Amino acid sequence: MTSLAQKLSGIVGDAFEAQGLDRAFGRVTVSDRADLAQFQCNGAMAASKAAKKNPREVAGGIVEILQKNTVFSKVEIAGPGFINLNVTDAFLAGHIQETGADDRAGVPDLGHNETVVLDYGGPNIAKAMHVGHLRAAIIGDAVRRIMKFAGYNTLGDVHMGDWGTHMGMLIYNYIARNETAVVENTDLSDQKSIDDLMEDMAERYPRSAAAAKEDKHLMELAQAATVKLQNKEEPYYSLWEKIRKVSVKGMEKNYTALGVHFDLWKGEADVHDYIAPMVDDLRAKNFAVESDGAWIVPVAQNDDKKEMPPLILYKRDGAVMYGTTDMATIVERVKLYNPAKMVYVVDQRQSLHFEQVFRAVRKGGIVRDDVELTHAGFGTMNGPDGKPFKTRAGGVMRLDDLITMAQERARARMDEAHVGEGMSADEKADIAHKVAIAAIKFADLQNARVADYVFDLDRLTSFEGKTGPYLLYQAVRIKSLLKKAEYDGKPPAFSLQDVDRPLALLLTELPDAVESALKNYAPHHLCEYAYRLAQGFSSFYGNCHILSETDVVLRNSRLALCALTNAQLELVLGLLGIQVPERM
Ligand code: ARG
């Protein structure tokens, strides 16, 4: 199955080929002037050079062929050589009939058994998760869902930051102050005990980091502790293990609340044993060189337009760096999973880091040339003041606080709109949670990935406009309509009238939206589609009779359109990681 535009591209491509021209010129898209035509092909302009004719002449030859095809109800040349196309209602009805019968709503399963590793976590252990982790999780999880649906074997890895100087610094503080019992006595089966340690670390880490910044000797001790930890010396390592276990519990709680899934719960530390052999190999091949006591991989190229510093493998004191663990992680991923692609959904501000890492692993022959390495970077989430999002007091907003705030806001909005009246407290809380997460996710995902955006809780929880709650509301409305109609899901032949056609045409576009999202790691294409679909349904619903339609054929046809809209909307929201409540 394909989109209708793709199907037509095949037909128009044949016509170009019959004229001795490349069939790629026959690409058909949805018309950008819906008032003039349903579809258009601009290929005659591009083909005119190859054909050595003027564009209108080329278009004329194509149009003559297409006019004989009963698929089209209108074939016209417009302007300098655009070809405008309408299809017959019978052809359109046939296409959506097929789409409705397909359990993938017309989206092809690429079914290639390729593995993709996706990296979209990155929280550091011992620290509370904050809003900075939100975008990676939301976008990365959506990209994972989209790739999985397209047929990839996907592996999402949380890739915790658990091996850097921040750990040495924290553990050194516990040891130096004789307070290791705070960690050792933490009871992993007791939430209160876990929360207490998290609070202690949240307060202790910034304090020790600030002190080390002031005191060179203290900094050296913290760095020495990092090296000892990385050599797995005791008691550093045991303390670290405990801290990591406690931190994972906190992360799981946050990711579960967001509905974000990971297949792998690995961290930087897990690849430690790959580092020494990797560096040995890079040294043997002369890719790693010594510089001032440190070991580095030069990655600059002659045609670089900006400065490209070398990647540091080992610092002078022997500690490993961020780039080292990312390289070793690639070594491990290649060995364990042999992925065709590795995709990093990480803040755009880390683009230099990924450029260095990708160059270094390519240079070192750690990945095959045909393996794709992508940094799918994202922009900053700003507050209504246009600056990076903060709490009222100006601090970093914790992720769990943000989720609670959104739930409270969602609850207030529901009360205003009389949503959930007469429901049990549990069901209401469940709906408020779904509305809150839909609001947060849709507000984030609807932006082009690299763009910055303003996080405005008031706007994004509204039940009107381009928001998550609006989409949920429409989806629930269609569901309840189908329930009321006792629709049995067996579509008859579609019968299309003027009021039905716009929605029917829209329903043929889903495969193209999925393809764009997939190709560019860009979920916003699906947000756009979901919003247009919700709006398209809303006008359809307002313009025609459905339940009260007395013509049985027409009534069934309209119910079938509603059912297909519902199926596509739920599918798309699912790919975005947004859950639709049963009722609202
Ligand atoms: N822990 C890192 C940070 O806080 C993010 C990790 C992103 N993923 C990666 N493979 N480098 O900045």
Short mmCIF file of N, CA and C in Angstrom, two decimals, residues 256-364:
data_model
loop_
_atom_site.label_atom_id
_atom_site.label_comp_id
_atom_site.label_asym_id
_atom_site.label_seq_id
_atom_site.Cartn_x
_atom_site.Cartn_y
_atom_site.Cartn_z
N THR A 256 8.58 6.22 33.23
CA THR A 256 7.28 5.56 33.21
C THR A 256 6.16 6.60 33.17
N ALA A 257 6.30 7.64 33.98
CA ALA A 257 5.28 8.69 34.00
C ALA A 257 5.13 9.31 32.61
N LEU A 258 6.24 9.42 31.89
CA LEU A 258 6.19 10.01 30.55
C LEU A 258 5.74 9.02 29.48
N GLY A 259 5.72 7.73 29.83
CA GLY A 259 5.41 6.72 28.82
C GLY A 259 6.54 6.58 27.81
N VAL A 260 7.76 6.72 28.29
CA VAL A 260 8.94 6.59 27.41
C VAL A 260 9.64 5.26 27.73
N HIS A 261 9.89 4.50 26.68
CA HIS A 261 10.42 3.15 26.86
C HIS A 261 11.89 3.03 26.43
N PHE A 262 12.65 2.26 27.18
CA PHE A 262 14.02 1.89 26.77
C PHE A 262 14.14 0.37 26.77
N ASP A 263 14.85 -0.15 25.78
CA ASP A 263 15.11 -1.58 25.73
C ASP A 263 16.36 -1.92 26.52
N LEU A 264 17.29 -0.99 26.56
CA LEU A 264 18.57 -1.23 27.23
C LEU A 264 18.79 -0.19 28.32
N TRP A 265 19.16 -0.66 29.50
CA TRP A 265 19.45 0.26 30.61
C TRP A 265 20.95 0.24 30.87
N LYS A 266 21.69 0.73 29.90
CA LYS A 266 23.13 0.73 30.03
C LYS A 266 23.64 2.12 30.36
N GLY A 267 24.90 2.16 30.74
CA GLY A 267 25.50 3.44 31.04
C GLY A 267 26.94 3.48 30.53
N GLU A 268 27.55 4.62 30.70
CA GLU A 268 28.93 4.79 30.23
C GLU A 268 29.85 3.74 30.87
N ALA A 269 29.61 3.43 32.14
CA ALA A 269 30.49 2.50 32.86
C ALA A 269 30.50 1.11 32.24
N ASP A 270 29.37 0.73 31.62
CA ASP A 270 29.28 -0.62 31.07
C ASP A 270 30.29 -0.90 29.97
N VAL A 271 30.81 0.14 29.38
CA VAL A 271 31.74 -0.10 28.28
C VAL A 271 33.19 0.06 28.72
N HIS A 272 33.39 0.17 30.02
CA HIS A 272 34.75 0.45 30.50
C HIS A 272 35.78 -0.55 29.99
N ASP A 273 35.40 -1.82 29.98
CA ASP A 273 36.38 -2.84 29.60
C ASP A 273 36.71 -2.83 28.10
N TYR A 274 35.94 -2.10 27.34
CA TYR A 274 36.26 -2.00 25.91
C TYR A 274 37.31 -0.91 25.64
N ILE A 275 37.50 -0.05 26.65
CA ILE A 275 38.32 1.14 26.38
C ILE A 275 39.80 0.80 26.14
N ALA A 276 40.41 0.05 27.07
CA ALA A 276 41.85 -0.22 26.93
C ALA A 276 42.19 -0.93 25.61
N PRO A 277 41.47 -2.01 25.26
CA PRO A 277 41.79 -2.64 23.96
C PRO A 277 41.54 -1.71 22.77
N MET A 278 40.51 -0.89 22.88
CA MET A 278 40.23 0.05 21.78
C MET A 278 41.39 1.03 21.61
N VAL A 279 41.85 1.58 22.74
CA VAL A 279 42.94 2.55 22.66
C VAL A 279 44.23 1.87 22.16
N ASP A 280 44.49 0.66 22.65
CA ASP A 280 45.67 -0.08 22.17
C ASP A 280 45.64 -0.22 20.65
N ASP A 281 44.48 -0.59 20.15
CA ASP A 281 44.32 -0.78 18.72
C ASP A 281 44.55 0.53 17.96
N LEU A 282 44.01 1.62 18.50
CA LEU A 282 44.16 2.92 17.85
C LEU A 282 45.62 3.38 17.89
N ARG A 283 46.31 3.02 18.96
CA ARG A 283 47.73 3.36 19.05
C ARG A 283 48.53 2.57 18.03
N ALA A 284 48.22 1.26 17.96
CA ALA A 284 48.96 0.39 17.06
C ALA A 284 48.82 0.88 15.62
N LYS A 285 47.64 1.42 15.30
CA LYS A 285 47.41 1.91 13.93
C LYS A 285 47.86 3.36 13.77
N ASN A 286 48.45 3.89 14.82
CA ASN A 286 48.90 5.30 14.81
C ASN A 286 47.79 6.33 14.66
N PHE A 287 46.57 5.94 14.97
CA PHE A 287 45.50 6.92 14.95
C PHE A 287 45.45 7.70 16.26
N ALA A 288 45.83 7.00 17.35
CA ALA A 288 45.91 7.68 18.64
C ALA A 288 47.35 8.10 18.86
N VAL A 289 47.53 9.34 19.28
CA VAL A 289 48.90 9.84 19.50
C VAL A 289 48.99 10.50 20.87
N GLU A 290 50.23 10.56 21.39
CA GLU A 290 50.42 11.17 22.69
C GLU A 290 50.61 12.67 22.50
N SER A 291 50.01 13.43 23.40
CA SER A 291 50.18 14.87 23.32
C SER A 291 50.20 15.42 24.74
N ASP A 292 51.38 15.88 25.15
CA ASP A 292 51.49 16.49 26.47
C ASP A 292 51.01 15.55 27.58
N GLY A 293 51.32 14.28 27.45
CA GLY A 293 50.95 13.31 28.48
C GLY A 293 49.56 12.72 28.31
N ALA A 294 48.76 13.34 27.45
CA ALA A 294 47.41 12.80 27.21
C ALA A 294 47.43 11.98 25.91
N TRP A 295 46.38 11.15 25.72
CA TRP A 295 46.25 10.41 24.46
C TRP A 295 45.05 10.95 23.70
N ILE A 296 45.29 11.30 22.44
CA ILE A 296 44.24 11.94 21.65
C ILE A 296 44.12 11.32 20.25
N VAL A 297 42.98 11.54 19.64
CA VAL A 297 42.81 11.19 18.22
C VAL A 297 42.60 12.49 17.45
N PRO A 298 43.54 12.88 16.60
CA PRO A 298 43.31 14.09 15.80
C PRO A 298 42.21 13.80 14.77
N VAL A 299 41.22 14.67 14.67
CA VAL A 299 40.12 14.41 13.74
C VAL A 299 39.91 15.54 12.74
N ALA A 300 40.79 16.55 12.76
CA ALA A 300 40.64 17.67 11.83
C ALA A 300 40.88 17.20 10.40
N GLN A 301 40.18 17.81 9.45
CA GLN A 301 40.38 17.52 8.03
C GLN A 301 40.71 18.82 7.31
N ASN A 302 41.36 18.66 6.16
CA ASN A 302 41.82 19.85 5.43
C ASN A 302 40.71 20.81 5.07
N ASP A 303 39.54 20.26 4.75
CA ASP A 303 38.46 21.13 4.28
C ASP A 303 37.57 21.63 5.42
N ASP A 304 38.02 21.49 6.67
CA ASP A 304 37.20 21.98 7.78
C ASP A 304 37.05 23.49 7.72
N LYS A 305 35.80 23.94 7.94
CA LYS A 305 35.57 25.39 7.93
C LYS A 305 35.69 25.95 9.34
N LYS A 306 35.45 25.09 10.34
CA LYS A 306 35.60 25.54 11.72
C LYS A 306 36.69 24.71 12.40
N GLU A 307 37.12 25.22 13.54
CA GLU A 307 38.17 24.51 14.25
C GLU A 307 37.66 23.16 14.76
N MET A 308 38.45 22.13 14.56
CA MET A 308 38.03 20.80 14.97
C MET A 308 39.07 20.22 15.93
N PRO A 309 38.85 20.40 17.24
CA PRO A 309 39.84 19.93 18.21
C PRO A 309 39.92 18.39 18.20
N PRO A 310 41.04 17.86 18.64
CA PRO A 310 41.16 16.39 18.69
C PRO A 310 40.26 15.80 19.77
N LEU A 311 39.93 14.53 19.61
CA LEU A 311 39.16 13.85 20.65
C LEU A 311 40.14 13.33 21.70
N ILE A 312 39.86 13.59 22.97
CA ILE A 312 40.77 13.15 24.04
C ILE A 312 40.33 11.78 24.57
N LEU A 313 41.23 10.81 24.46
CA LEU A 313 40.94 9.45 24.93
C LEU A 313 41.24 9.32 26.42
N TYR A 314 42.48 9.66 26.78
CA TYR A 314 42.90 9.66 28.18
C TYR A 314 43.46 11.03 28.53
N LYS A 315 43.02 11.57 29.66
CA LYS A 315 43.66 12.79 30.16
C LYS A 315 45.02 12.42 30.75
N ARG A 316 45.80 13.42 31.11
CA ARG A 316 47.13 13.15 31.66
C ARG A 316 47.09 12.27 32.90
N ASP A 317 46.03 12.44 33.73
CA ASP A 317 45.94 11.63 34.94
C ASP A 317 45.37 10.23 34.67
N GLY A 318 45.08 9.94 33.41
CA GLY A 318 44.60 8.61 33.07
C GLY A 318 43.09 8.47 33.08
N ALA A 319 42.38 9.54 33.44
CA ALA A 319 40.92 9.45 33.44
C ALA A 319 40.41 9.44 32.00
N VAL A 320 39.29 8.73 31.79
CA VAL A 320 38.71 8.72 30.45
C VAL A 320 37.68 9.83 30.34
N MET A 321 37.40 10.22 29.11
CA MET A 321 36.54 11.38 28.88
C MET A 321 35.22 10.95 28.23
N TYR A 322 34.36 11.94 28.06
CA TYR A 322 33.03 11.75 27.45
C TYR A 322 33.15 11.09 26.07
N GLY A 323 34.09 11.60 25.26
CA GLY A 323 34.28 11.06 23.91
C GLY A 323 34.79 9.62 23.94
N THR A 324 35.63 9.31 24.93
CA THR A 324 36.17 7.95 25.04
C THR A 324 35.04 6.95 25.26
N THR A 325 34.15 7.27 26.20
CA THR A 325 33.07 6.31 26.48
C THR A 325 32.11 6.23 25.30
N ASP A 326 31.87 7.34 24.62
CA ASP A 326 30.98 7.26 23.46
C ASP A 326 31.60 6.39 22.36
N MET A 327 32.92 6.50 22.18
CA MET A 327 33.58 5.63 21.18
C MET A 327 33.49 4.17 21.59
N ALA A 328 33.79 3.91 22.86
CA ALA A 328 33.76 2.52 23.33
C ALA A 328 32.35 1.95 23.27
N THR A 329 31.35 2.81 23.45
CA THR A 329 29.96 2.36 23.35
C THR A 329 29.67 1.92 21.92
N ILE A 330 30.26 2.62 20.96
CA ILE A 330 30.07 2.22 19.56
C ILE A 330 30.74 0.87 19.32
N VAL A 331 31.92 0.68 19.92
CA VAL A 331 32.59 -0.63 19.80
C VAL A 331 31.64 -1.72 20.30
N GLU A 332 31.05 -1.47 21.48
CA GLU A 332 30.16 -2.49 22.05
C GLU A 332 28.91 -2.70 21.19
N ARG A 333 28.32 -1.62 20.73
CA ARG A 333 27.09 -1.75 19.94
C ARG A 333 27.33 -2.53 18.64
N VAL A 334 28.47 -2.27 18.01
CA VAL A 334 28.79 -3.01 16.79
C VAL A 334 28.94 -4.49 17.12
N LYS A 335 29.64 -4.76 18.22
CA LYS A 335 29.90 -6.16 18.58
C LYS A 335 28.62 -6.91 18.96
N LEU A 336 27.80 -6.29 19.79
CA LEU A 336 26.62 -7.00 20.30
C LEU A 336 25.43 -6.99 19.36
N TYR A 337 25.25 -5.91 18.62
CA TYR A 337 24.00 -5.77 17.86
C TYR A 337 24.19 -5.61 16.36
N ASN A 338 25.38 -5.35 15.91
CA ASN A 338 25.66 -5.13 14.50
C ASN A 338 24.64 -4.21 13.83
N PRO A 339 24.43 -3.02 14.35
CA PRO A 339 23.35 -2.17 13.83
C PRO A 339 23.69 -1.56 12.47
N ALA A 340 22.63 -1.30 11.68
CA ALA A 340 22.81 -0.61 10.40
C ALA A 340 22.85 0.89 10.63
N LYS A 341 22.24 1.33 11.73
CA LYS A 341 22.21 2.77 12.05
C LYS A 341 22.36 2.95 13.55
N MET A 342 23.03 4.04 13.92
CA MET A 342 23.05 4.47 15.32
C MET A 342 22.60 5.93 15.33
N VAL A 343 21.54 6.19 16.07
CA VAL A 343 20.94 7.53 16.05
C VAL A 343 21.00 8.11 17.46
N TYR A 344 21.55 9.32 17.56
CA TYR A 344 21.67 9.99 18.85
C TYR A 344 20.73 11.18 18.90
N VAL A 345 19.70 11.06 19.75
CA VAL A 345 18.79 12.19 19.92
C VAL A 345 19.28 12.95 21.15
N VAL A 346 20.14 13.92 20.89
CA VAL A 346 20.83 14.65 21.95
C VAL A 346 20.84 16.13 21.57
N ASP A 347 20.83 16.97 22.58
CA ASP A 347 20.89 18.43 22.41
C ASP A 347 21.82 18.86 21.26
N GLN A 348 21.29 19.75 20.43
CA GLN A 348 22.06 20.23 19.27
C GLN A 348 23.40 20.86 19.67
N ARG A 349 23.45 21.37 20.90
CA ARG A 349 24.69 22.02 21.35
C ARG A 349 25.84 21.04 21.51
N GLN A 350 25.55 19.74 21.41
CA GLN A 350 26.63 18.74 21.48
C GLN A 350 27.09 18.31 20.09
N SER A 351 26.77 19.09 19.08
CA SER A 351 27.08 18.64 17.71
C SER A 351 28.58 18.47 17.47
N LEU A 352 29.39 19.33 18.08
CA LEU A 352 30.85 19.20 17.89
C LEU A 352 31.35 17.87 18.48
N HIS A 353 30.85 17.55 19.66
CA HIS A 353 31.23 16.29 20.30
C HIS A 353 30.93 15.10 19.38
N PHE A 354 29.72 15.07 18.80
CA PHE A 354 29.37 13.92 17.96
C PHE A 354 30.17 13.91 16.66
N GLU A 355 30.44 15.10 16.13
CA GLU A 355 31.29 15.17 14.93
C GLU A 355 32.66 14.53 15.24
N GLN A 356 33.23 14.86 16.40
CA GLN A 356 34.52 14.29 16.78
C GLN A 356 34.44 12.77 16.93
N VAL A 357 33.41 12.33 17.65
CA VAL A 357 33.28 10.89 17.92
C VAL A 357 33.07 10.13 16.59
N PHE A 358 32.19 10.64 15.73
CA PHE A 358 31.91 9.94 14.47
C PHE A 358 33.17 9.87 13.60
N ARG A 359 33.87 10.99 13.54
CA ARG A 359 35.11 10.98 12.73
C ARG A 359 36.11 9.99 13.30
N ALA A 360 36.24 10.00 14.63
CA ALA A 360 37.25 9.14 15.25
C ALA A 360 36.94 7.66 15.02
N VAL A 361 35.66 7.27 15.13
CA VAL A 361 35.36 5.84 14.93
C VAL A 361 35.46 5.45 13.46
N ARG A 362 35.18 6.38 12.57
CA ARG A 362 35.35 6.06 11.14
C ARG A 362 36.83 5.92 10.81
N LYS A 363 37.60 6.87 11.32
CA LYS A 363 39.03 6.85 11.07
C LYS A 363 39.64 5.56 11.63
N GLY A 364 39.21 5.19 12.83
CA GLY A 364 39.77 4.00 13.48
C GLY A 364 39.22 2.69 12.94
#
